[in-house]
Coordinates of C-alpha atoms in Angstrom, one line a residue:
M140 CA 110.3 162.7 154.1
S141 CA 109.6 159.1 153.3
S142 CA 106.1 157.7 153.8
D143 CA 107.3 155.0 156.4
Q144 CA 108.7 157.7 158.7
P145 CA 105.9 159.5 160.5
A146 CA 106.2 163.3 160.7
T147 CA 107.4 164.8 163.9
A148 CA 105.6 167.7 165.6
T149 CA 108.4 170.0 164.5
Q150 CA 108.0 168.9 160.9
V151 CA 104.3 169.4 161.0
L152 CA 104.7 172.9 162.3
Q153 CA 107.3 173.7 159.7
E154 CA 105.0 172.6 156.9
A155 CA 102.1 174.5 158.5
D156 CA 104.2 177.6 158.6
R157 CA 104.6 177.4 154.8
R158 CA 100.8 177.2 154.2
R159 CA 98.6 180.2 153.3
T160 CA 94.9 179.3 153.0
F161 CA 92.7 182.1 151.8
A162 CA 89.6 183.1 149.8
V163 CA 88.6 186.0 147.7
I164 CA 85.3 187.7 148.6
S165 CA 83.4 190.3 146.5
H166 CA 80.2 191.5 145.1
P167 CA 79.2 190.0 141.7
D168 CA 81.2 191.4 138.8
A169 CA 83.9 193.0 140.9
G170 CA 86.4 190.7 139.2
K171 CA 86.8 187.8 141.6
S172 CA 87.2 185.0 139.1
T173 CA 89.6 187.2 137.1
L174 CA 91.7 187.8 140.2
T175 CA 91.7 184.1 141.0
E176 CA 93.2 183.4 137.6
A177 CA 95.6 186.2 137.8
L178 CA 97.0 185.0 141.2
A179 CA 97.4 181.5 139.8
L180 CA 99.1 183.0 136.7
H181 CA 101.6 185.0 138.8
A182 CA 102.4 181.9 140.8
Q183 CA 103.1 180.1 137.4
A184 CA 100.4 177.5 138.3
I185 CA 98.8 178.1 134.9
T186 CA 100.4 179.4 131.6
S187 CA 97.7 181.8 130.6
A188 CA 94.7 183.3 132.3
G189 CA 91.2 182.7 131.0
A190 CA 88.2 185.0 130.6
V191 CA 85.2 184.4 132.7
H192 CA 83.0 183.9 129.6
G193 CA 85.7 182.2 127.6
K194 CA 85.1 184.4 124.6
G195 CA 87.4 185.6 121.9
G196 CA 89.5 182.4 121.8
R197 CA 90.3 182.6 125.5
K198 CA 89.6 179.5 127.6
G199 CA 87.2 179.7 130.5
V200 CA 88.6 180.3 133.9
T201 CA 90.1 177.3 135.6
S202 CA 88.0 177.5 138.8
D203 CA 84.6 177.6 137.0
W204 CA 83.6 174.1 135.8
M205 CA 79.9 173.6 136.1
E206 CA 77.9 173.9 132.9
L207 CA 75.6 176.5 134.5
E208 CA 78.7 178.6 135.4
K209 CA 80.0 178.5 131.9
E210 CA 76.6 179.6 130.5
R211 CA 76.3 182.5 132.8
G212 CA 79.8 183.6 133.4
I213 CA 79.6 183.4 137.1
S214 CA 81.0 181.3 139.9
V215 CA 78.2 179.2 141.4
T216 CA 80.2 176.6 143.3
S217 CA 83.4 176.9 145.2
A218 CA 86.6 175.1 144.1
A219 CA 90.0 174.7 145.7
L220 CA 93.2 175.7 143.9
Q221 CA 96.6 174.8 145.2
F222 CA 99.9 176.3 143.9
G223 CA 103.3 177.2 145.1
H224 CA 104.8 180.7 145.5
R225 CA 108.1 181.7 147.2
D226 CA 108.5 178.3 148.8
H227 CA 105.0 178.5 150.2
V228 CA 102.0 176.4 149.5
M229 CA 99.1 178.6 148.5
N230 CA 95.6 177.1 149.0
L231 CA 93.1 179.5 147.3
V232 CA 89.6 178.4 148.1
D233 CA 87.4 179.9 145.4
T234 CA 84.0 181.2 146.4
P235 CA 80.7 181.8 144.6
G236 CA 80.7 185.3 143.2
H237 CA 76.9 185.5 142.9
A238 CA 75.0 187.1 145.8
D239 CA 72.6 184.1 145.8
F240 CA 75.3 181.8 147.0
S241 CA 76.2 183.4 150.3
E242 CA 75.7 180.2 152.2
D243 CA 78.3 178.3 150.3
T244 CA 80.7 181.3 150.8
Y245 CA 80.1 181.2 154.5
R246 CA 81.1 177.6 154.7
V247 CA 84.2 178.4 152.7
L248 CA 85.1 181.1 155.1
A249 CA 85.1 178.4 157.9
A250 CA 88.0 176.8 156.1
V251 CA 90.4 179.7 155.4
D252 CA 92.8 181.8 157.5
C253 CA 92.5 185.0 155.6
A254 CA 90.4 186.7 152.9
I255 CA 91.1 189.1 150.1
M256 CA 88.2 191.6 149.9
L257 CA 87.9 192.7 146.3
V258 CA 86.5 196.2 145.8
D259 CA 85.4 197.7 142.5
A260 CA 87.1 201.1 142.0
A261 CA 84.0 202.6 140.5
K262 CA 81.3 201.0 142.6
G263 CA 83.1 200.9 146.0
L264 CA 81.6 198.8 148.8
E265 CA 78.6 197.0 147.4
E266 CA 76.0 195.1 149.4
Q267 CA 77.4 191.6 149.0
T268 CA 80.9 192.9 149.9
R269 CA 79.6 194.4 153.1
K270 CA 77.7 191.2 154.0
L271 CA 80.7 189.0 153.4
F272 CA 83.0 191.3 155.3
S273 CA 80.6 190.9 158.3
V274 CA 80.9 187.1 157.9
C275 CA 84.7 187.4 158.1
R276 CA 84.4 189.6 161.2
H277 CA 82.0 187.0 162.7
R278 CA 84.5 184.2 162.1
G279 CA 87.6 186.2 163.0
V280 CA 89.1 186.0 159.5
P281 CA 91.6 188.9 158.8
V282 CA 91.0 190.8 155.6
I283 CA 93.4 192.1 152.9
T284 CA 91.8 194.7 150.6
F285 CA 92.4 194.9 146.9
I286 CA 90.9 197.8 145.0
N287 CA 90.4 196.5 141.5
K288 CA 89.8 198.0 138.0
W289 CA 92.1 201.0 138.6
D290 CA 92.7 201.0 134.9
R291 CA 89.1 202.2 134.4
R292 CA 87.3 205.3 135.5
G293 CA 86.2 205.2 139.1
R294 CA 86.1 207.0 142.4
E295 CA 88.8 208.9 144.2
S296 CA 91.2 206.7 146.2
L297 CA 90.8 208.7 149.4
D298 CA 87.0 208.5 149.2
L299 CA 87.2 204.7 148.9
L300 CA 89.4 204.5 152.0
D301 CA 86.9 206.7 153.9
D302 CA 84.1 204.3 152.9
I303 CA 86.1 201.3 154.2
E304 CA 86.7 202.9 157.5
N305 CA 83.2 204.5 158.0
V306 CA 81.0 201.7 156.6
L307 CA 83.0 198.6 157.7
G308 CA 84.5 200.0 160.9
I309 CA 88.0 198.8 160.0
T310 CA 91.0 201.1 159.5
P311 CA 92.6 200.9 156.0
V312 CA 96.4 200.9 155.9
P313 CA 97.7 201.4 152.3
M314 CA 100.6 199.1 151.4
V315 CA 100.5 200.1 147.7
W316 CA 99.2 203.4 146.3
P317 CA 98.3 204.3 142.7
V318 CA 100.0 206.9 140.6
G319 CA 97.2 208.6 138.7
N320 CA 93.5 208.6 139.1
A321 CA 91.2 205.6 138.3
G322 CA 91.2 205.3 134.5
N323 CA 94.7 206.9 134.3
L324 CA 96.9 204.4 136.1
R325 CA 100.5 205.4 135.5
G326 CA 102.1 203.1 138.1
L327 CA 102.2 202.0 141.7
V328 CA 104.3 203.0 144.6
Q329 CA 104.8 200.9 147.7
A330 CA 104.5 202.4 151.2
A331 CA 107.6 200.6 152.3
D332 CA 109.7 202.0 149.4
T333 CA 108.7 205.5 148.0
E334 CA 112.0 205.8 146.2
Q335 CA 110.8 204.0 143.2
M336 CA 107.7 203.6 141.0
L337 CA 106.5 200.4 139.4
R338 CA 105.2 200.9 135.9
F339 CA 103.3 198.1 134.1
T340 CA 102.9 197.5 130.4
R341 CA 99.7 195.5 129.9
V342 CA 99.6 192.4 127.8
P343 CA 96.7 192.4 125.3
G344 CA 93.8 190.6 126.8
G345 CA 95.6 190.1 130.1
T346 CA 96.4 186.5 129.3
H347 CA 100.0 186.8 130.5
K348 CA 101.8 188.8 133.2
A349 CA 102.1 192.5 132.6
V350 CA 105.6 193.7 132.0
E351 CA 107.0 195.4 135.1
E352 CA 109.5 198.3 135.0
R353 CA 111.0 200.1 138.0
L354 CA 111.6 203.8 137.9
T355 CA 113.6 205.8 140.4
A356 CA 111.9 208.6 142.3
D357 CA 113.7 211.1 140.1
Q358 CA 112.7 209.3 136.9
A359 CA 109.1 209.1 138.1
A360 CA 109.0 212.8 139.0
E361 CA 110.5 213.7 135.6
Q362 CA 108.1 211.5 133.6
E363 CA 104.9 211.8 135.7
G364 CA 105.3 215.2 137.2
A365 CA 102.3 216.3 139.4
L366 CA 100.8 212.8 139.3
W367 CA 103.8 211.4 141.1
E368 CA 103.9 214.2 143.7
T369 CA 100.2 213.9 144.3
A370 CA 100.5 210.1 144.9
L371 CA 103.3 210.6 147.5
E372 CA 101.3 213.4 149.2
E373 CA 98.1 211.3 149.4
L374 CA 100.1 208.2 150.7
E375 CA 101.8 210.3 153.3
L376 CA 98.5 211.9 154.4
V377 CA 96.8 208.5 154.9
L378 CA 99.7 206.9 156.7
S379 CA 100.3 209.9 159.0
S380 CA 96.6 210.1 160.0
G381 CA 96.3 206.3 160.8
P382 CA 97.7 203.8 163.2
G383 CA 100.2 202.4 160.7
W384 CA 100.9 198.7 160.1
D385 CA 100.5 196.4 163.1
E386 CA 100.4 192.6 162.6
Q387 CA 98.4 191.9 165.7
A388 CA 95.8 194.6 164.8
F389 CA 95.5 193.0 161.4
R390 CA 95.0 189.5 162.8
D391 CA 92.5 191.0 165.3
G392 CA 90.4 192.5 162.5
K393 CA 91.1 196.1 163.4
I394 CA 93.1 197.1 160.3
T395 CA 93.1 196.0 156.7
P396 CA 96.2 196.4 154.4
V397 CA 95.1 198.0 151.1
F398 CA 96.4 197.3 147.6
F399 CA 95.5 198.9 144.2
G400 CA 95.6 197.3 140.8
A401 CA 93.8 195.8 137.9
A402 CA 93.2 192.0 137.9
L403 CA 92.2 191.8 134.2
T404 CA 95.5 193.3 133.0
N405 CA 97.5 191.6 135.9
I406 CA 98.7 194.9 137.3
G407 CA 99.5 194.9 141.1
V408 CA 98.6 191.2 141.4
G409 CA 102.1 190.1 142.1
L410 CA 102.4 192.5 145.0
L411 CA 99.1 191.2 146.4
L412 CA 100.3 187.6 146.1
D413 CA 103.5 188.5 147.9
A414 CA 101.4 190.2 150.6
V415 CA 99.4 186.9 151.2
V416 CA 102.8 185.2 151.9
D417 CA 104.1 188.0 154.1
L418 CA 101.0 189.1 156.0
A419 CA 98.4 186.3 156.0
P420 CA 98.4 184.1 159.1
E421 CA 99.6 180.5 159.0
P422 CA 97.3 177.7 160.2
A423 CA 96.6 178.1 164.0
P424 CA 95.1 175.8 166.7
R425 CA 91.4 175.4 166.0
P426 CA 88.7 175.8 168.7
L427 CA 86.8 172.6 169.6
A428 CA 83.1 172.3 170.1
K429 CA 83.4 171.4 173.8
G430 CA 86.1 173.9 174.6
G431 CA 89.9 174.0 174.2
T432 CA 91.7 173.8 170.9
R433 CA 93.3 171.2 168.7
P434 CA 97.0 172.0 168.4
V435 CA 98.3 172.2 164.8
E436 CA 101.0 169.6 165.5
S437 CA 98.7 167.0 167.1
D438 CA 97.1 164.0 165.4
F439 CA 95.3 164.5 162.1
S440 CA 91.9 166.4 162.2
G441 CA 90.0 167.9 159.4
L442 CA 86.8 169.9 158.7
V443 CA 84.4 169.0 155.8
F444 CA 83.3 172.4 154.6
K445 CA 81.9 171.5 151.2
I446 CA 80.5 168.5 149.3
Q447 CA 80.2 168.5 145.6
A448 CA 78.8 165.9 143.2
N449 CA 79.6 165.1 139.6
M450 CA 82.5 167.5 139.1
D451 CA 83.7 165.1 136.5
P452 CA 80.9 164.5 134.0
A453 CA 82.6 161.2 133.0
H454 CA 82.4 159.9 136.5
R455 CA 79.3 160.1 138.8
D456 CA 81.3 160.8 141.9
R457 CA 81.0 162.8 145.1
I458 CA 83.8 164.9 146.5
A459 CA 84.0 166.0 150.1
F460 CA 86.4 169.0 150.5
V461 CA 88.3 168.7 153.8
R462 CA 90.4 171.4 155.3
V463 CA 93.3 169.8 157.2
C464 CA 93.3 171.5 160.6
S465 CA 96.0 169.5 162.4
G466 CA 98.6 166.8 161.9
V467 CA 99.3 165.0 158.7
F468 CA 96.8 163.5 156.3
E469 CA 98.0 160.5 154.4
R470 CA 96.1 158.9 151.6
G471 CA 94.7 155.5 152.7
M472 CA 94.7 156.3 156.4
N473 CA 91.7 155.3 158.5
V474 CA 90.1 158.2 160.3
T475 CA 87.0 158.5 162.4
R476 CA 83.9 160.6 161.7
A477 CA 83.2 162.4 164.9
A478 CA 79.4 162.5 164.4
S479 CA 79.0 158.8 164.2
G480 CA 82.2 157.4 165.8
R481 CA 82.6 155.2 162.8
A482 CA 85.8 154.6 160.9
F483 CA 86.2 156.1 157.4
A484 CA 88.7 155.0 154.8
T485 CA 90.5 157.6 152.7
K486 CA 91.7 155.6 149.7
Y487 CA 90.7 158.1 147.0
A488 CA 92.1 161.5 147.8
H489 CA 92.9 164.4 145.4
T490 CA 93.9 168.0 145.3
V491 CA 91.5 169.7 143.0
F492 CA 92.4 172.6 140.7
G493 CA 89.2 173.6 139.0
A494 CA 88.0 170.4 137.3
E495 CA 91.5 169.0 137.2
R496 CA 92.6 166.5 139.9
T497 CA 95.9 165.2 141.2
V498 CA 96.2 162.3 143.5
V499 CA 97.5 163.5 146.9
D500 CA 99.5 161.3 149.2
T501 CA 100.3 163.7 152.0
S502 CA 98.8 166.9 153.2
Y503 CA 99.4 169.3 156.1
P504 CA 97.5 171.8 158.1
G505 CA 96.0 174.5 155.8
D506 CA 95.7 172.1 152.8
V507 CA 92.4 171.2 151.2
V508 CA 91.9 167.6 150.3
G509 CA 89.1 166.2 148.1
L510 CA 87.9 162.8 149.3
I511 CA 86.3 160.9 146.4
N512 CA 83.0 159.0 146.8
A513 CA 82.7 160.1 150.4
T514 CA 79.0 159.1 150.7
A515 CA 79.0 158.9 154.5
L516 CA 80.2 162.5 155.0
R517 CA 78.2 165.7 155.4
V518 CA 79.0 169.4 155.4
G519 CA 80.4 170.4 158.9
D520 CA 81.7 166.9 159.8
T521 CA 84.9 166.5 161.7
L522 CA 87.3 163.8 160.8
Y523 CA 90.1 162.8 163.2
A524 CA 92.8 160.2 164.0
G525 CA 94.1 159.5 167.5
K526 CA 92.6 161.6 170.2
K527 CA 89.0 162.6 169.5
A528 CA 88.3 166.0 168.1
E529 CA 85.0 167.7 167.1
F530 CA 84.8 171.2 165.8
P531 CA 81.7 173.4 166.2
P532 CA 79.0 172.8 163.6
L533 CA 78.8 175.2 160.7
P534 CA 75.8 177.5 161.0
A535 CA 73.3 178.0 158.2
F536 CA 72.3 181.3 156.6
A537 CA 68.8 182.5 156.8
P538 CA 66.8 181.4 153.7
E539 CA 64.6 184.0 152.1
H540 CA 63.1 182.0 149.2
F541 CA 60.9 178.8 149.5
A542 CA 59.4 176.4 147.0
V543 CA 57.7 173.0 147.1
A544 CA 59.5 170.5 144.9
R545 CA 57.6 167.7 143.1
P546 CA 58.7 165.1 140.5
K547 CA 57.3 165.7 137.0
D548 CA 57.3 161.9 136.5
I549 CA 56.0 160.0 139.5
S550 CA 57.6 156.8 138.2
R551 CA 61.0 158.4 138.9
S552 CA 60.3 159.0 142.6
K553 CA 63.4 157.0 143.7
Q554 CA 65.7 159.3 141.6
F555 CA 63.8 162.3 143.0
R556 CA 64.3 161.3 146.6
K557 CA 68.0 160.5 146.0
G558 CA 68.6 163.8 144.2
I559 CA 66.9 165.9 146.8
S560 CA 68.8 164.1 149.6
Q561 CA 72.1 164.6 147.9
L562 CA 71.6 168.3 147.2
D563 CA 70.6 168.8 150.8
E564 CA 73.8 167.1 152.0
E565 CA 75.9 169.2 149.7
G566 CA 74.2 172.3 151.1
V567 CA 72.9 173.4 147.6
V568 CA 69.6 174.2 149.3
Q569 CA 68.1 173.5 152.7
V570 CA 65.3 170.9 152.7
L571 CA 62.3 171.4 154.9
T572 CA 59.6 168.8 155.6
S573 CA 56.2 168.8 157.1
D574 CA 53.6 166.1 157.9
R575 CA 51.2 168.0 155.7
R576 CA 53.2 167.6 152.5
G577 CA 55.2 164.4 153.1
D578 CA 58.4 163.3 151.5
Q579 CA 57.1 163.5 148.0
A580 CA 56.7 167.3 148.3
P581 CA 59.6 168.7 150.3
V582 CA 60.0 172.4 150.7
L583 CA 63.3 173.8 149.4
A584 CA 64.7 176.8 151.2
A585 CA 67.4 179.1 149.5
V586 CA 69.3 182.3 150.3
G587 CA 68.8 183.4 146.7
P588 CA 66.5 182.3 143.8
M589 CA 69.4 181.2 141.5
Q590 CA 69.9 178.2 143.9
F591 CA 66.6 176.9 142.5
D592 CA 68.0 177.2 139.0
V593 CA 70.9 174.9 140.1
V594 CA 68.5 172.4 141.6
L595 CA 66.3 172.3 138.5
H596 CA 69.4 171.9 136.3
R597 CA 71.0 169.1 138.4
M598 CA 67.8 167.2 139.1
E599 CA 67.2 166.9 135.4
H600 CA 70.7 166.3 134.1
E601 CA 72.3 164.4 137.0
F602 CA 69.5 162.5 138.6
S603 CA 67.2 162.1 135.6
S604 CA 64.2 163.4 137.5
P605 CA 63.0 166.7 136.2
I606 CA 61.0 168.6 138.9
A607 CA 58.4 171.3 139.2
L608 CA 58.7 174.1 141.8
D609 CA 55.7 175.8 143.4
Y610 CA 56.9 178.9 145.0
L611 CA 55.7 179.8 148.6
P612 CA 54.9 183.3 149.8
Y613 CA 57.5 183.4 152.6
N614 CA 60.7 185.4 152.9
I615 CA 61.5 185.3 156.6
A616 CA 62.6 182.3 158.7
R617 CA 63.2 182.1 162.4
V618 CA 64.3 179.2 164.6
T619 CA 61.4 178.1 166.9
D620 CA 60.5 175.1 169.1
A621 CA 57.5 172.7 169.3
E622 CA 55.5 175.1 171.4
G623 CA 56.2 177.9 168.9
A624 CA 55.3 175.7 166.0
A625 CA 51.9 174.8 167.6
T626 CA 51.2 178.4 168.4
L627 CA 51.9 179.4 164.8
H628 CA 49.6 176.7 163.5
R629 CA 46.8 177.9 165.8
S630 CA 47.3 181.5 164.8
R631 CA 46.1 180.8 161.3
L632 CA 48.2 183.5 159.7
V633 CA 47.5 184.2 156.0
T634 CA 51.2 183.4 155.3
G635 CA 52.9 181.5 158.1
E636 CA 53.8 177.9 159.0
A637 CA 56.5 175.9 160.8
L638 CA 58.6 173.3 159.0
T639 CA 61.4 171.0 160.1
R640 CA 64.9 171.3 158.6
R641 CA 65.8 167.8 157.5
S642 CA 69.5 168.0 158.1
D643 CA 69.3 168.7 161.8
D644 CA 65.6 168.6 162.8
V645 CA 65.6 172.3 163.7
L646 CA 62.1 173.8 163.5
L647 CA 61.8 176.9 161.4
A648 CA 58.9 179.4 161.6
L649 CA 58.2 180.9 158.2
F650 CA 56.5 184.3 157.7
G651 CA 55.3 186.2 154.6
D652 CA 56.9 189.5 155.7
K653 CA 58.2 191.3 158.7
W654 CA 54.8 192.9 159.5
Q655 CA 53.1 189.5 159.8
M656 CA 56.0 188.3 161.9
N657 CA 55.9 191.4 164.2
S658 CA 52.1 191.0 164.5
F659 CA 52.6 187.4 165.6
V660 CA 55.3 188.4 168.1
R661 CA 53.0 191.1 169.6
S662 CA 50.3 188.5 170.1
N663 CA 52.7 185.8 171.4
P664 CA 55.6 187.6 173.1
D665 CA 56.9 184.5 174.9
V666 CA 57.2 182.3 171.8
K667 CA 60.8 181.3 170.8
L668 CA 61.8 183.1 167.5
E669 CA 65.6 183.3 167.0
A670 CA 67.2 184.9 164.0
L671 CA 69.6 182.9 161.8
I672 CA 73.0 184.3 160.6
A673 CA 72.7 186.9 157.9
T674 CA 69.1 187.6 158.4
A675 CA 68.1 190.5 156.1
D676 CA 66.9 192.8 158.9

């Protein structure tokens, strides 16, 4: 389609139908970054998969780029990877793997149509997995389950499925079943075709696809004996006792298709990638803030779900990641920022694969576009062309850690203010202010303490303004109003105060612990105290 011929509604719908936009969610160390690489490897987007720590001669994973990530072997920021598979465009939005970065993950889940829930075969449903699953449920994001590390010793497959059903309240429907217990993976059998077994020969280090071999049922029975028979019996037991596969039930969050494998050795990853194409929903009309929806085939609209600065150390830039929600994005087009009503030029637009960039000329619903040097944009912004669109704002997680930030060198106050403002706009931390402390001593609020490590690192290395942090004795935040803030001030609690969130002027009441908060509530039952999303209790 040439650039001087605008896309028709039919063409936009056809392109949207080819898109699959998804994220991988998991507890730390469940193998998320490894699975991300393995999926890209199977789609031939990369030639060899990296190790998270980049040791032993292997390169680091493509989606981890920040220096802090390389040092610690974790995903701290999210990155967008785009690749093709079976004539579909796959948009894999990588998420932070560390529990401290739930807030960034939540924003990512606002930009995807499906999530892969990664479960460690030995550890089962861990805390962060449960928390992120609840976020998916809150947002109405359907979930595909991949039980990872089946090549190592772990729990029984039936026990893991029981946990998924009992703990998460969602019915697991196996699409693939393992032949052999965890640690003795002999092969995989697909629920849709029990007349053959897939056997995999691992590649040393997992840098390339595992070699796949297909055995007939008779060959599997002859070579694997009781293990093959047990696998078929277990699969039949689970399928006969459950509701079976139902596409609408999956999209409604009532069932989750389950796959088994080992991301590190690339076993079962191809089946999972095929499932994303076959099962994950295509982009759909998106609800608007004031009611109604924005049809996929209408004029362009997009949601800014992440802002990241200095992804390229050679260029001090700022990238706004935009999920295309409707219509066609064309580089250079003029769009409107809904929050201000002002025009915004899109001259510099890229798709971003880890730290690598490619100039993008045209994108369709489901795609993720990186707008370079988008200084006017903030997380949660709606961009649109034609008829006005504004999507609901992205909610914030409840912070549990607080610290006062001060510049170590008062002569660098300008750099200090600029850095704090930028990190606030990116959503790295929430910035709170009070008349008592003033702009030179803002309070930083974080979901997890490692966010403070990122702030310290970036303030020193990117903004040339090293800072000191004085930690505050609070771990609970509630939304309040002016009356509640005044009441809290008069109460003279040992650990309690009200601060204003700079990004939206919301007043937050902070308490040292739930006992102090409950005591305050008993004394002031009519004061407004509303929980934020993902409050610990």
